[in-house]
Each structure stands twice: as structure tokens, then as C-alpha cells.
PDB file of C-alpha atoms in Angstrom:
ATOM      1  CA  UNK A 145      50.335-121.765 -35.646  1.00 43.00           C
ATOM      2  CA  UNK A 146      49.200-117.995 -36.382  1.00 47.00           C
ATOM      3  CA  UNK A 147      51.662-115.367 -34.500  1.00 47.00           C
ATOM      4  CA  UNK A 148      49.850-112.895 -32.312  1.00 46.00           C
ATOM      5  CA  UNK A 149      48.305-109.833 -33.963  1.00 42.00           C
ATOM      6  CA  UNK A 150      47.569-112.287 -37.593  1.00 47.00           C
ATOM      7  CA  UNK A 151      44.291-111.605 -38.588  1.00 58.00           C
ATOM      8  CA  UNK A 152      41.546-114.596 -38.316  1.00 67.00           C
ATOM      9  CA  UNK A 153      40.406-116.176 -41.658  1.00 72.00           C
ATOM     10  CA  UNK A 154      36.592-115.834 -42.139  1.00 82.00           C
ATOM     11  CA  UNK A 155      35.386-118.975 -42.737  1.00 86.00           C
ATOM     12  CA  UNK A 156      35.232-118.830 -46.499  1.00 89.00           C
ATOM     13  CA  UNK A 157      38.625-117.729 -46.984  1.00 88.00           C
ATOM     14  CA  UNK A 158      39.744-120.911 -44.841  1.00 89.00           C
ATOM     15  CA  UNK A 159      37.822-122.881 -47.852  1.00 91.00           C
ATOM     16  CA  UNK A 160      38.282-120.893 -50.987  1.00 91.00           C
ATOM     17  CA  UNK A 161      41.901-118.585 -49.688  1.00 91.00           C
ATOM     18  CA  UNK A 162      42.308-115.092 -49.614  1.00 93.00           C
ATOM     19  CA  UNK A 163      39.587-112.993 -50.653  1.00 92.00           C
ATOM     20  CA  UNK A 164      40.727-109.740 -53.258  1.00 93.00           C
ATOM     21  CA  UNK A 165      37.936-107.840 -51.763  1.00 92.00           C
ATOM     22  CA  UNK A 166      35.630-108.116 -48.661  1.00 91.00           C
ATOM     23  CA  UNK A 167      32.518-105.293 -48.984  1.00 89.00           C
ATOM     24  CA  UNK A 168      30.390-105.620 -45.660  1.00 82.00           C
ATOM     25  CA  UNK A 169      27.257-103.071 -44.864  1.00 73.00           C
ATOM     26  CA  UNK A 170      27.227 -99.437 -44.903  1.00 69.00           C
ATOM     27  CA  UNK A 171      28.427 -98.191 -41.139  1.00 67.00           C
ATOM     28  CA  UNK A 172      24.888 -96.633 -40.431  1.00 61.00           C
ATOM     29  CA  UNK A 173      22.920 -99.952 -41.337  1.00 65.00           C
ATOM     30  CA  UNK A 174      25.270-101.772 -38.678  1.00 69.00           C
ATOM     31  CA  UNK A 175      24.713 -99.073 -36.205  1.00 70.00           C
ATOM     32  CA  UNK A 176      20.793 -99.337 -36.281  1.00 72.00           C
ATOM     33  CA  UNK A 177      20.597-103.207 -36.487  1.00 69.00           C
ATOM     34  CA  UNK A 178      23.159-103.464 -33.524  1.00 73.00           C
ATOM     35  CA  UNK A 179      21.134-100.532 -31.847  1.00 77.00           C
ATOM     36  CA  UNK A 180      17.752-102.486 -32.385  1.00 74.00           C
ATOM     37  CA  UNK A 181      19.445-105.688 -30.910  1.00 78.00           C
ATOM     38  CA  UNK A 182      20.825-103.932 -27.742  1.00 81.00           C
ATOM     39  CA  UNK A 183      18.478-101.374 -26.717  1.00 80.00           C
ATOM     40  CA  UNK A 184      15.260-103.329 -27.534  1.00 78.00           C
ATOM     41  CA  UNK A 185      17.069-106.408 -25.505  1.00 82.00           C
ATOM     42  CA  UNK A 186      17.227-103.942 -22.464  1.00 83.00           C
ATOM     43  CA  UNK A 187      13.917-102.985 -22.831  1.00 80.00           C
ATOM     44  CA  UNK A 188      12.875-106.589 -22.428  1.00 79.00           C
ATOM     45  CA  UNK A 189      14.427-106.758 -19.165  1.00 81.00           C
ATOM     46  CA  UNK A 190      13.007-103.497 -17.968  1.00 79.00           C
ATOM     47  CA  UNK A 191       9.851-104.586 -19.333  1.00 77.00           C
ATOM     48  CA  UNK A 192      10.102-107.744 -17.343  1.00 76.00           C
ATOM     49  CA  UNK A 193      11.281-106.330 -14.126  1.00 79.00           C
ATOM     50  CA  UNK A 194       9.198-103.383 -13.794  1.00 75.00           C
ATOM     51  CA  UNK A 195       6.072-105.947 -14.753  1.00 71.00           C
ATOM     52  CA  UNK A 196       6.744-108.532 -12.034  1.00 71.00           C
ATOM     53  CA  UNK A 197       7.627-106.402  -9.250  1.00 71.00           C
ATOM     54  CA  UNK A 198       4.344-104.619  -9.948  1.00 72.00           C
ATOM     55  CA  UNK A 199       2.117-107.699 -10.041  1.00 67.00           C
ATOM     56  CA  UNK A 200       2.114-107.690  -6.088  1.00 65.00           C
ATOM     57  CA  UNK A 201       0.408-104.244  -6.054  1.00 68.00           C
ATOM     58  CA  UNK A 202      -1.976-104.461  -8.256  1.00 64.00           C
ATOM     59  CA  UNK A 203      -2.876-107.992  -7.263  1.00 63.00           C
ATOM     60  CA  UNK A 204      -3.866-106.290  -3.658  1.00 63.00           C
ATOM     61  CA  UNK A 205      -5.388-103.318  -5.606  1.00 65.00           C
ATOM     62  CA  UNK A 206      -7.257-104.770  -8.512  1.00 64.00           C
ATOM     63  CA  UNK A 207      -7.671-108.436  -7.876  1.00 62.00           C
ATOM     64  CA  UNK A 208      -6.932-111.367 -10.581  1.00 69.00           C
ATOM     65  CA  UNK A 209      -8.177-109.432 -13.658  1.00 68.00           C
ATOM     66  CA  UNK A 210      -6.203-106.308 -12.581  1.00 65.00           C
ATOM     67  CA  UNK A 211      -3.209-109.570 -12.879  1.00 66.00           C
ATOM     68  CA  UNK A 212      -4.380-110.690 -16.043  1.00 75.00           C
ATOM     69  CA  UNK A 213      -4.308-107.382 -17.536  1.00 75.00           C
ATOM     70  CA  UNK A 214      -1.382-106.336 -16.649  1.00 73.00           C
ATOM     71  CA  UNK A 215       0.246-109.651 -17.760  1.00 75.00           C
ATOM     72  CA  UNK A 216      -1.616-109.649 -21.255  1.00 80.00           C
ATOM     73  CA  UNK A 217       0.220-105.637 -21.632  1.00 78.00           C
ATOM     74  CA  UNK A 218       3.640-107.085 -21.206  1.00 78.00           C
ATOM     75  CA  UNK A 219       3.302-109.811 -23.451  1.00 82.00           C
ATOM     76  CA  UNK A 220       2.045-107.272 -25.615  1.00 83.00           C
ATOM     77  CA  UNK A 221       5.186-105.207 -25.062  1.00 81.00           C
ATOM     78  CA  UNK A 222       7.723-107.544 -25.202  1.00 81.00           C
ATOM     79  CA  UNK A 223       6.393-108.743 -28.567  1.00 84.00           C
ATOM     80  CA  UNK A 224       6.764-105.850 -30.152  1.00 83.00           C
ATOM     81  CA  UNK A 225      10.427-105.270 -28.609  1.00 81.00           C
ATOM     82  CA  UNK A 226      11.154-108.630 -29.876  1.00 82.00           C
ATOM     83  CA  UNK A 227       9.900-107.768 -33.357  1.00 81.00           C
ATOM     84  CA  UNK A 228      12.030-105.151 -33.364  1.00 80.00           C
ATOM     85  CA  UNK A 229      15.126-106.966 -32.452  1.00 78.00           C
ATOM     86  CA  UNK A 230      14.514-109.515 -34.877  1.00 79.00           C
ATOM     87  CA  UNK A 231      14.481-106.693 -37.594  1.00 75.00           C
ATOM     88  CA  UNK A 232      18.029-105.910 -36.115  1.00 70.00           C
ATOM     89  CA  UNK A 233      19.242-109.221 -37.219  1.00 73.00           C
ATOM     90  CA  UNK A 234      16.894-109.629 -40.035  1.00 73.00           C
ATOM     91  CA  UNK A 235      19.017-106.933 -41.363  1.00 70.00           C
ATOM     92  CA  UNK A 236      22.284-107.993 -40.597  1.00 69.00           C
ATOM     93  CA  UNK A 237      21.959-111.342 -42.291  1.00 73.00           C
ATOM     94  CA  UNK A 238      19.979-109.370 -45.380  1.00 74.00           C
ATOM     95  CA  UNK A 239      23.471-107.688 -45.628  1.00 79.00           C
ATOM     96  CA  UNK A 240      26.078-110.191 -45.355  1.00 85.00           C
ATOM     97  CA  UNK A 241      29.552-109.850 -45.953  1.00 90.00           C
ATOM     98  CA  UNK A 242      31.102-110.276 -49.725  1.00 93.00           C
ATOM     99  CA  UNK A 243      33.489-111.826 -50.598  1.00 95.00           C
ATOM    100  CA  UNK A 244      34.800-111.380 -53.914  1.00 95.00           C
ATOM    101  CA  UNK A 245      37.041-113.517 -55.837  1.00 95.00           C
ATOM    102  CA  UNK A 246      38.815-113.537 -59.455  1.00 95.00           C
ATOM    103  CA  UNK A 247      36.364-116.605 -60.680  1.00 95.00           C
ATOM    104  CA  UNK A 248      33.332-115.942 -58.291  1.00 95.00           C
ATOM    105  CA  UNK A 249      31.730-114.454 -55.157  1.00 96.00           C
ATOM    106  CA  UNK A 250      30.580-115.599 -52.283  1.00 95.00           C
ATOM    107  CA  UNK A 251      27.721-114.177 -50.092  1.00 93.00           C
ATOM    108  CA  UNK A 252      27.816-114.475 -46.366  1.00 89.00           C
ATOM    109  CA  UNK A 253      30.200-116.701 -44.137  1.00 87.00           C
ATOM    110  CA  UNK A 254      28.160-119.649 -45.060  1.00 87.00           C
ATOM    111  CA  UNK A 255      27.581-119.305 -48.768  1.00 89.00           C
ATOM    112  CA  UNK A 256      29.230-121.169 -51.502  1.00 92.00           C
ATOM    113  CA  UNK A 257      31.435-119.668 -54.116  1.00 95.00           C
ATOM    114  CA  UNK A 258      28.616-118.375 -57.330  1.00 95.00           C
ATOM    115  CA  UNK A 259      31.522-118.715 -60.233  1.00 95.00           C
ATOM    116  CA  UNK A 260      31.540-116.074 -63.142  1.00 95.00           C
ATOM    117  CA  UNK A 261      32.059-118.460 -65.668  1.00 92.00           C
ATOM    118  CA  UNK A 262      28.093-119.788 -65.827  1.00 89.00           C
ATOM    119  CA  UNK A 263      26.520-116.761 -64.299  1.00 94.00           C
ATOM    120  CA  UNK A 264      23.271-115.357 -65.610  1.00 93.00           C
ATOM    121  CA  UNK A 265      22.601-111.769 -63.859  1.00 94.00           C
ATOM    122  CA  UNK A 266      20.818-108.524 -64.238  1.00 92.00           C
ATOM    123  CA  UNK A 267      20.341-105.194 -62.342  1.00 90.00           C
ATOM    124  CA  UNK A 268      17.250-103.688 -61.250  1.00 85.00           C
ATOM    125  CA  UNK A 269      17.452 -99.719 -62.487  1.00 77.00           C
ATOM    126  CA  UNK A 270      17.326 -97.234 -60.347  1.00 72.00           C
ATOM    127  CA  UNK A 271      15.703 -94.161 -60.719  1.00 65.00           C
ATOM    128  CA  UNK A 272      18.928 -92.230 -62.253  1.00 67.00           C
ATOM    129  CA  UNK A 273      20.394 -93.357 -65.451  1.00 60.00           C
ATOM    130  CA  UNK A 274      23.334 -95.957 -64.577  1.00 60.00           C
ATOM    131  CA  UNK A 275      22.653 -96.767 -61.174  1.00 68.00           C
ATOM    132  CA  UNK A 276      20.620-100.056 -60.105  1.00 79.00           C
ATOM    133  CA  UNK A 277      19.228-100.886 -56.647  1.00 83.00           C
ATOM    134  CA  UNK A 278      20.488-105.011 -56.691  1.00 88.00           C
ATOM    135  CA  UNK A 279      21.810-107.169 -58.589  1.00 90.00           C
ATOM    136  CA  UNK A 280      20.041-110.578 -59.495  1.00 93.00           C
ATOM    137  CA  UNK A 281      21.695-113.776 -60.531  1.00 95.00           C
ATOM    138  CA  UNK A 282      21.671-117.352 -60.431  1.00 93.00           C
ATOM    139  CA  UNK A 283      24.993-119.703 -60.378  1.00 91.00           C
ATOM    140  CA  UNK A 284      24.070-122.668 -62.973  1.00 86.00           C
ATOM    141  CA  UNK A 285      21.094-124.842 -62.256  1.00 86.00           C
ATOM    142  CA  UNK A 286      20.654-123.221 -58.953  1.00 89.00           C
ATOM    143  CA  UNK A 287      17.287-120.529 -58.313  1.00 90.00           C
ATOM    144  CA  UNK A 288      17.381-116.929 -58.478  1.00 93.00           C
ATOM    145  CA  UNK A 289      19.230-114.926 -55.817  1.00 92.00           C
ATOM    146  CA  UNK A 290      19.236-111.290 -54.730  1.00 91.00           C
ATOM    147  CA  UNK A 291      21.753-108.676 -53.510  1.00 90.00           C
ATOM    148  CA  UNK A 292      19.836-105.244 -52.066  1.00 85.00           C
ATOM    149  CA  UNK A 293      22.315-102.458 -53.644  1.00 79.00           C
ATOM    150  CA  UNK A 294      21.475 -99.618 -51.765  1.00 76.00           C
ATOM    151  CA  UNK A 295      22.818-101.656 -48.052  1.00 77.00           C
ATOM    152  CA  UNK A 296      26.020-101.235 -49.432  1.00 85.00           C
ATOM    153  CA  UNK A 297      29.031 -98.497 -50.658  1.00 80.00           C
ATOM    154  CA  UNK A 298      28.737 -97.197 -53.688  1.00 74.00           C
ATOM    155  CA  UNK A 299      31.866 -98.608 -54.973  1.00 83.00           C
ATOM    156  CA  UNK A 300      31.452-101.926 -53.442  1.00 86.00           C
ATOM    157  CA  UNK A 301      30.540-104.064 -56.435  1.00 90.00           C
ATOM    158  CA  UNK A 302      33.307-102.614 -58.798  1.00 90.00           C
ATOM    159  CA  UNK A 303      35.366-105.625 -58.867  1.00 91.00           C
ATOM    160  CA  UNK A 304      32.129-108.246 -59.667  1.00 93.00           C
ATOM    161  CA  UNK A 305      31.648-105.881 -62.437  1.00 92.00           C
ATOM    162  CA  UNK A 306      35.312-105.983 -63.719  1.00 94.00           C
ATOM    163  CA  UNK A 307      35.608-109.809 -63.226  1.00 95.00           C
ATOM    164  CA  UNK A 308      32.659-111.313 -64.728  1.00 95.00           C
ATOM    165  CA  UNK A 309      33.656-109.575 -67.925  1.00 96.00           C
ATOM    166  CA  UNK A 310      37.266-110.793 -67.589  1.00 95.00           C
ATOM    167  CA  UNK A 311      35.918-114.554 -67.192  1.00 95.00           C
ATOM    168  CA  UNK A 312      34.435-114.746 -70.289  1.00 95.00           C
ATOM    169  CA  UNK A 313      35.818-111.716 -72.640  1.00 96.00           C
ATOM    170  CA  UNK A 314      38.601-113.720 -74.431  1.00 95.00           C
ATOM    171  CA  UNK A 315      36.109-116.942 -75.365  1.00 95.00           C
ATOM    172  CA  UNK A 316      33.129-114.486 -76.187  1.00 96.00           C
ATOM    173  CA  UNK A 317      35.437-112.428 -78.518  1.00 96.00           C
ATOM    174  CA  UNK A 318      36.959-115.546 -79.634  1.00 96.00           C
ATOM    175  CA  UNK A 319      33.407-116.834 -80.942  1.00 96.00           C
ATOM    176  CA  UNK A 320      32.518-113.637 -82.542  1.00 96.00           C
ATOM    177  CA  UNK A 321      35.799-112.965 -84.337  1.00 95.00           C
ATOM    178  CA  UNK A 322      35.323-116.668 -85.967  1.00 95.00           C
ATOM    179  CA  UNK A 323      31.611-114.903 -87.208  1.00 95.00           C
ATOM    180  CA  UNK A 324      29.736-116.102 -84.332  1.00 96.00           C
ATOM    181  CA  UNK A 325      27.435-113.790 -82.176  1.00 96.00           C
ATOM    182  CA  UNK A 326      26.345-112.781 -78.135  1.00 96.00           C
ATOM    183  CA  UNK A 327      22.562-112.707 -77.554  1.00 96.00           C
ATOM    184  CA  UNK A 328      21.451-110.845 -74.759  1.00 95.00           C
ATOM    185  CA  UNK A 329      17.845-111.089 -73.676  1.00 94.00           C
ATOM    186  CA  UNK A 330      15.982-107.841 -72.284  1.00 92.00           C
ATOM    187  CA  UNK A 331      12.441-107.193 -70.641  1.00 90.00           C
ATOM    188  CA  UNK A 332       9.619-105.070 -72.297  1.00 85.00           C
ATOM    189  CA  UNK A 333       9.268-102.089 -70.368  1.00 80.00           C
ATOM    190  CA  UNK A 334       5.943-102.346 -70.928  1.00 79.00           C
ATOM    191  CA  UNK A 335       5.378-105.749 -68.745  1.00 78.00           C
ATOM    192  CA  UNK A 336       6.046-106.146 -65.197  1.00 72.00           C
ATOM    193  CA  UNK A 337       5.634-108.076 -62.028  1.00 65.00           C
ATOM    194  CA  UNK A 338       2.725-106.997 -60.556  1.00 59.00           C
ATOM    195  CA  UNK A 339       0.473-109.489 -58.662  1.00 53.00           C
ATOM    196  CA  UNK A 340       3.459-111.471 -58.019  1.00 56.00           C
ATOM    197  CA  UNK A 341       4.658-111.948 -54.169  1.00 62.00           C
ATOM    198  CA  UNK A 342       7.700-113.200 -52.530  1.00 73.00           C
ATOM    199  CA  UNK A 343      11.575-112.830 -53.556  1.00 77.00           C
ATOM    200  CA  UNK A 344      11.994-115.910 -55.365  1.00 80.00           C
ATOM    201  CA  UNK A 345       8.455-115.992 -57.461  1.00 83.00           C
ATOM    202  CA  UNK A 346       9.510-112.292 -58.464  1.00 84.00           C
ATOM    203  CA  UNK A 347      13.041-113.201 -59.457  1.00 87.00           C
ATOM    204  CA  UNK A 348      11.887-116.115 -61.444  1.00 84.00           C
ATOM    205  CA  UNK A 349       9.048-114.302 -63.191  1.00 86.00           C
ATOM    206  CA  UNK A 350      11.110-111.270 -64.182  1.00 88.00           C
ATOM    207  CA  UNK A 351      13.597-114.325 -65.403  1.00 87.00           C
ATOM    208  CA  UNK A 352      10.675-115.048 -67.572  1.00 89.00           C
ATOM    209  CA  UNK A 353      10.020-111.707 -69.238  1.00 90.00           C
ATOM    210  CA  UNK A 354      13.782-111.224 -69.552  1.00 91.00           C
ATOM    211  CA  UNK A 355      13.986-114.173 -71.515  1.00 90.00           C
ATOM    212  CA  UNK A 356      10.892-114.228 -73.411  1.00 90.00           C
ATOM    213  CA  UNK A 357      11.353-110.630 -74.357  1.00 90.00           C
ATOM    214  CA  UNK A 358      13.682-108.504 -76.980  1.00 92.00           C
ATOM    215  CA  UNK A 359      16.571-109.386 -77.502  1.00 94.00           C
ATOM    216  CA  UNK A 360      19.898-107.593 -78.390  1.00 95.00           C
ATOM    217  CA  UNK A 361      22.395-109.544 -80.406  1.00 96.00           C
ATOM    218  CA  UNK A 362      26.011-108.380 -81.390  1.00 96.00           C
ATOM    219  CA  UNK A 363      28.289-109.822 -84.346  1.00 96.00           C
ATOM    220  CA  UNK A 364      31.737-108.762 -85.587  1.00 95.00           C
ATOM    221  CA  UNK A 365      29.484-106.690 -88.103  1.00 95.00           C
ATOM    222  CA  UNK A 366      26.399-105.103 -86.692  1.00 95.00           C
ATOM    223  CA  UNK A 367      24.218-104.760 -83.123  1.00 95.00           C
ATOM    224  CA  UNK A 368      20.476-105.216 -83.451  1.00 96.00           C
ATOM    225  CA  UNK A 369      17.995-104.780 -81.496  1.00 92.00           C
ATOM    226  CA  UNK A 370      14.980-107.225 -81.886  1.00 86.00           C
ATOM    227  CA  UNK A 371      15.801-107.164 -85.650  1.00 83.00           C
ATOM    228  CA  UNK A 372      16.584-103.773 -86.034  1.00 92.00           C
ATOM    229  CA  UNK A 373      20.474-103.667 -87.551  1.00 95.00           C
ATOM    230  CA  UNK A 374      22.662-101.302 -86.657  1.00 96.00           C
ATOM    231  CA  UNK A 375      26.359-102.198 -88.560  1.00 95.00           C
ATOM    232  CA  UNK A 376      29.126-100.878 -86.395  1.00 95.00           C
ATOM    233  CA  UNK A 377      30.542 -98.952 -89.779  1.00 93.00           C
ATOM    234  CA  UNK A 378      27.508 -96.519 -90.515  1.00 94.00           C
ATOM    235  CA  UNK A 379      26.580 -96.070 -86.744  1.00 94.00           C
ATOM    236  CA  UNK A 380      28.004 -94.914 -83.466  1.00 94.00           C
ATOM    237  CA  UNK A 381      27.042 -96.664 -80.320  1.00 94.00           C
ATOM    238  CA  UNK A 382      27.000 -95.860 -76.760  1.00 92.00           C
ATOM    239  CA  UNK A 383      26.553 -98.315 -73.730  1.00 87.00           C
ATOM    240  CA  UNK A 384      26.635 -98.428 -70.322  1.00 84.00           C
ATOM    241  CA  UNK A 385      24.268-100.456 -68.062  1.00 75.00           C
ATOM    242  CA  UNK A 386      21.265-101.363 -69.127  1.00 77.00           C
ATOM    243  CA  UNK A 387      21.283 -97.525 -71.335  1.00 86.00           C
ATOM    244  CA  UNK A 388      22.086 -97.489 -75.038  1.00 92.00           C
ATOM    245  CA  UNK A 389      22.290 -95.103 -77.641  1.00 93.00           C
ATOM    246  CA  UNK A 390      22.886 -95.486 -81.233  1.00 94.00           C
ATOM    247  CA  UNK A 391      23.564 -92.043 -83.199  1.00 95.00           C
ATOM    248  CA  UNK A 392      24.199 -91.474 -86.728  1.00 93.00           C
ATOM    249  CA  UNK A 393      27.896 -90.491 -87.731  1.00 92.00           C
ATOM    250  CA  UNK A 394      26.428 -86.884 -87.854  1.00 91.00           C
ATOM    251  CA  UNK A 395      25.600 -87.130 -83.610  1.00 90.00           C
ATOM    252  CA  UNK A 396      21.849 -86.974 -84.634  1.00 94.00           C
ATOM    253  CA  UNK A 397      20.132 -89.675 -81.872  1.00 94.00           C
ATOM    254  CA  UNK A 398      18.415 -92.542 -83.747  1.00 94.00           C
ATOM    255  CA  UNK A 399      17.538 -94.815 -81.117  1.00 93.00           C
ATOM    256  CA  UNK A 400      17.678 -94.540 -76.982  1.00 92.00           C
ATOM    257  CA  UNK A 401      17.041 -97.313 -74.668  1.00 90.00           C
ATOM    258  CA  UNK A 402      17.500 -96.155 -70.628  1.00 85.00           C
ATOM    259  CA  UNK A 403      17.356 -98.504 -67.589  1.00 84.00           C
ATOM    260  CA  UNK A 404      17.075-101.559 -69.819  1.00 87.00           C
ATOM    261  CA  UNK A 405      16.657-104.835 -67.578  1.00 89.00           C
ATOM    262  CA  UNK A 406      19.225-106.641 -69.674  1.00 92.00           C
ATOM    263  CA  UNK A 407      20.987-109.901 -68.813  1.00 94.00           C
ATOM    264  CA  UNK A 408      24.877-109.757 -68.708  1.00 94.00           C
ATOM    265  CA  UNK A 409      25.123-106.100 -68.985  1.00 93.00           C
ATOM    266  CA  UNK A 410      28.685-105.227 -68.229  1.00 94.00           C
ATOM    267  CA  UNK A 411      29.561-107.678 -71.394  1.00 95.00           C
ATOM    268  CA  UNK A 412      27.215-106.168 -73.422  1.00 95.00           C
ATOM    269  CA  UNK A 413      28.788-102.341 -72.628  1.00 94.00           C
ATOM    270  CA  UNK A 414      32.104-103.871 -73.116  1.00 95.00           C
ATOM    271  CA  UNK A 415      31.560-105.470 -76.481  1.00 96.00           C
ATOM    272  CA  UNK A 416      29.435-102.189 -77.467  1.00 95.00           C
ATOM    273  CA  UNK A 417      32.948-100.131 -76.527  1.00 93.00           C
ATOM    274  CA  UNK A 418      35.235-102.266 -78.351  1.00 94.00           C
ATOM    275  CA  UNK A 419      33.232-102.990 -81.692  1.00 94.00           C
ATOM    276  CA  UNK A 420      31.969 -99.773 -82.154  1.00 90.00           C
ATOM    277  CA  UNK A 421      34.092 -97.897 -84.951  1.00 78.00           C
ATOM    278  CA  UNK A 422      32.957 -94.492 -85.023  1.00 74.00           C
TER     279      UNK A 422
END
């Protein structure tokens, strides 16, 4: 029996315990979908009220079209109040709780847990170097999924990018120690999504490009980049993101790649930062 004053469990921490982190919408985004909800609700009852106490009038005044009229304007109105209210909670589902875990994440109160483990993701760039405006993944076998950045904190995704590194680091560093190598698909800039509607046919088609595009593989010995080699001994190498630089051991810049939509990114930065010698 919980004491009085213990904190409710969200559903998902019922099912998967304790959450290390939960990251819910930024305060202003709350305040305007609430606002939409409440005021446009009010509205409808003015709306309504003021309507039907007025039909009496204007039935004496204007007959049964000046009726009709007056009824087609307020279902007029209160469509467009309910539109608005439905963008209220449009946006409060869009930005749903996280939950984040040391294996996974979870995505609402009734999402299941997406584990790190077999997680394919990437970031969409944003328009300054290092930042990205959502992240897109897809746990196993299941379709493409999208989180919108910019509804959230700034610091609210550190720990998914700490974590799905940590699940895989050892194994991955394992396999290239033993000679093997990490292959990380990336997009040509140069191709894009264009004539392509709807969240999931986008996701899946930029899916597409990512993995029929370039590719970056790392080895104990050398990054490339689509075939170009770059051994960790006669190069230094800079990563962060989906931005890489490789330099010559005299600084000079010998190839930059910016806002790179790159699967597994964090991994990629963190193998660049340990590897690299120079």
C-alpha cells in the first residue's frame, strides 16, 4: 500500500520500473496546447449559447433563411474552434513523455520499451553544425519512428545519447580489436526526399538513401570514407554528429563532411575519439 505523499508510477514504470530520466515538453508548448483546449472549449459554449438564444429573434425578424443562416455560421464557427482544440491535443500527444532507461526508451505512457541493443537511428541536421531537429529510429523489425527535437529541452536527450553507445561499445570494440570493422551508412547530400508525403513514406525513403549511399567504415587501422583511407597513424580525425574532419598531422584540413545524415552517429564519434592517435 503506497503511504500518503508517494509519488504515482506512470504506467510504464509499473511495467518496465523506475525510469533514470523522464523528459516531457518544453513549459511553453504545454501552455499553448492546454490554452487551445480550454479557451477554444469556452468558446464553443459561448458560441452555442449566444447562437440559440438568438435564433428566436431573428426567426421573428428574418424568417427561416435568416434561421438557416445563422445556423450554417455557427457550425462554421464551432468547426474551426474545434480544429483548434484538436491541434491542442494533437500536440500534446506529438510530445509525449520519455522515458529513458539504461537498455531502451520508451515514448509515451502507452509505448513499448525501443531497446538500444538492435537500434538503427539517425538525426536530421539542423541548420547549425551539431544540432539536429529529431531523431529517427526503428527498434528491430518494427517501421520507422520519429521524435520532433525542437518540442523538447535542449539537454533532454543526453542520456539516449550516452546509453546507446554504452550498449554496444564493449562488443563493437571487441570485434574490431580481433581485426574486424563498424560500417556506417550515410546519405548523399546531393539526393533527397522531395515528392515524398507522409511521416512514415519519408522515414522509410530517407532509410533508403541512407543505406544505399556512402558509407564510412572504421578498423583498428584506418577510417574511410567510401574508399577513401584515412590510417589513424598519418591522420588526425575529428567527429561529432554527423560532422567530420580529417587533418593532416600539420592541422592543414584534408577532408570536411558537416551535417552528415549518418546512421549510429554517437558510435561513430566515439570510435573516431578513441582510435584516433594524433
Amino acid at each position: 500500500m503506497k503511504k500518503r505523499g508517494e509519488n504515482k508510477m506512470s504506467k510504464v514504470e509499473e511495467k518496465y520500473g523506475k525510469a533514470k530520466k523522464v523528459v516531457g515538453s518544453r513549459f511553453y508548448l504545454k501552455f499553448v496546447s492546454w490554452s487551445n483546449i480550454v479557451l477554444w472549449s469556452c468558446f464553443i459554449f459561448a458560441t452555442i449559447t449566444v447562437g440559440f438564444n438568438s435564433i428566436g429573434k431573428i426567426m421573428e425578424n428574418k424568417g427561416i433563411s435568416g434561421v438557416l443562416t445563422i445556423i450554417l455560421v455557427l457550425f462554421l464557427l464551432i468547426l474551426a474552434q474545434i480544429g483548434f482544440i484538436a491541434l491542442g491535443i494533437f500536440l500534446l500527444k506529438k510530445y509525449s513523455n520519455i522515458y529513458f532507461y539504461d537498455d531502451g526508451f520508451v515514448v509515451g505512457s502507452k509505448g513499448e520499451k525501443n531497446y538500444y541493443k538492435d537500434l538503427k537511428y539517425y538525426f536530421t541536421p539542423g541548420l547549425t553544425p551539431g544540432t539536429f531537429t529529431s531523431i529517427n529510429y526503428k527498434p528491430g523489425n518494427q517501421d520507422w519512428k520519429m521524435i520532433l527535437g525542437n518540442g523538447y529541452g535542449v539537454k533532454s536527450f543526453h542520456l539516449f545519447q550516452e546509453d546507446v553507445v554504452k550498449a554496444v561499445y564493449s562488443e563493437v570494440m571487441e570485434n574490431i580489436e580481433r581485426g574486424g570493422m563498424e560500417v556506417f551508412p550515410f546519405k548523399n547530400p546531393k539526393k533527397n526526399t522531395f515528392g515524398f508525403f507522409g511521416q512514415r513514406k519519408v522515414l522509410a525513403k530517407m532509410a533508403e538513401l541512407i543505406e544505399n549511399g556512402y558509407k564510412i567504415t572504421v578498423t583498428k587501422e584506418y577510417i574511410s570514407f567510401d574508399n577513401e583511407i584515412y590510417k589513424w597513424d598519418d591522420y588526425k580525425v575529428s567527429g561529432n554528429y554527423g560532422n567530420i574532419k580529417v587533418f593532416s598531422l600539420d592541422g592543414k584540413v584534408i577532408l570536411s563532411l558537416v551535417n552528415l545524415t549518418v546512421y549510429r552517429p554517437n558510435l561513430l564519434s566515439t570510435l573516431i575519439s578513441t582510435l584516433n592517435k594524433n
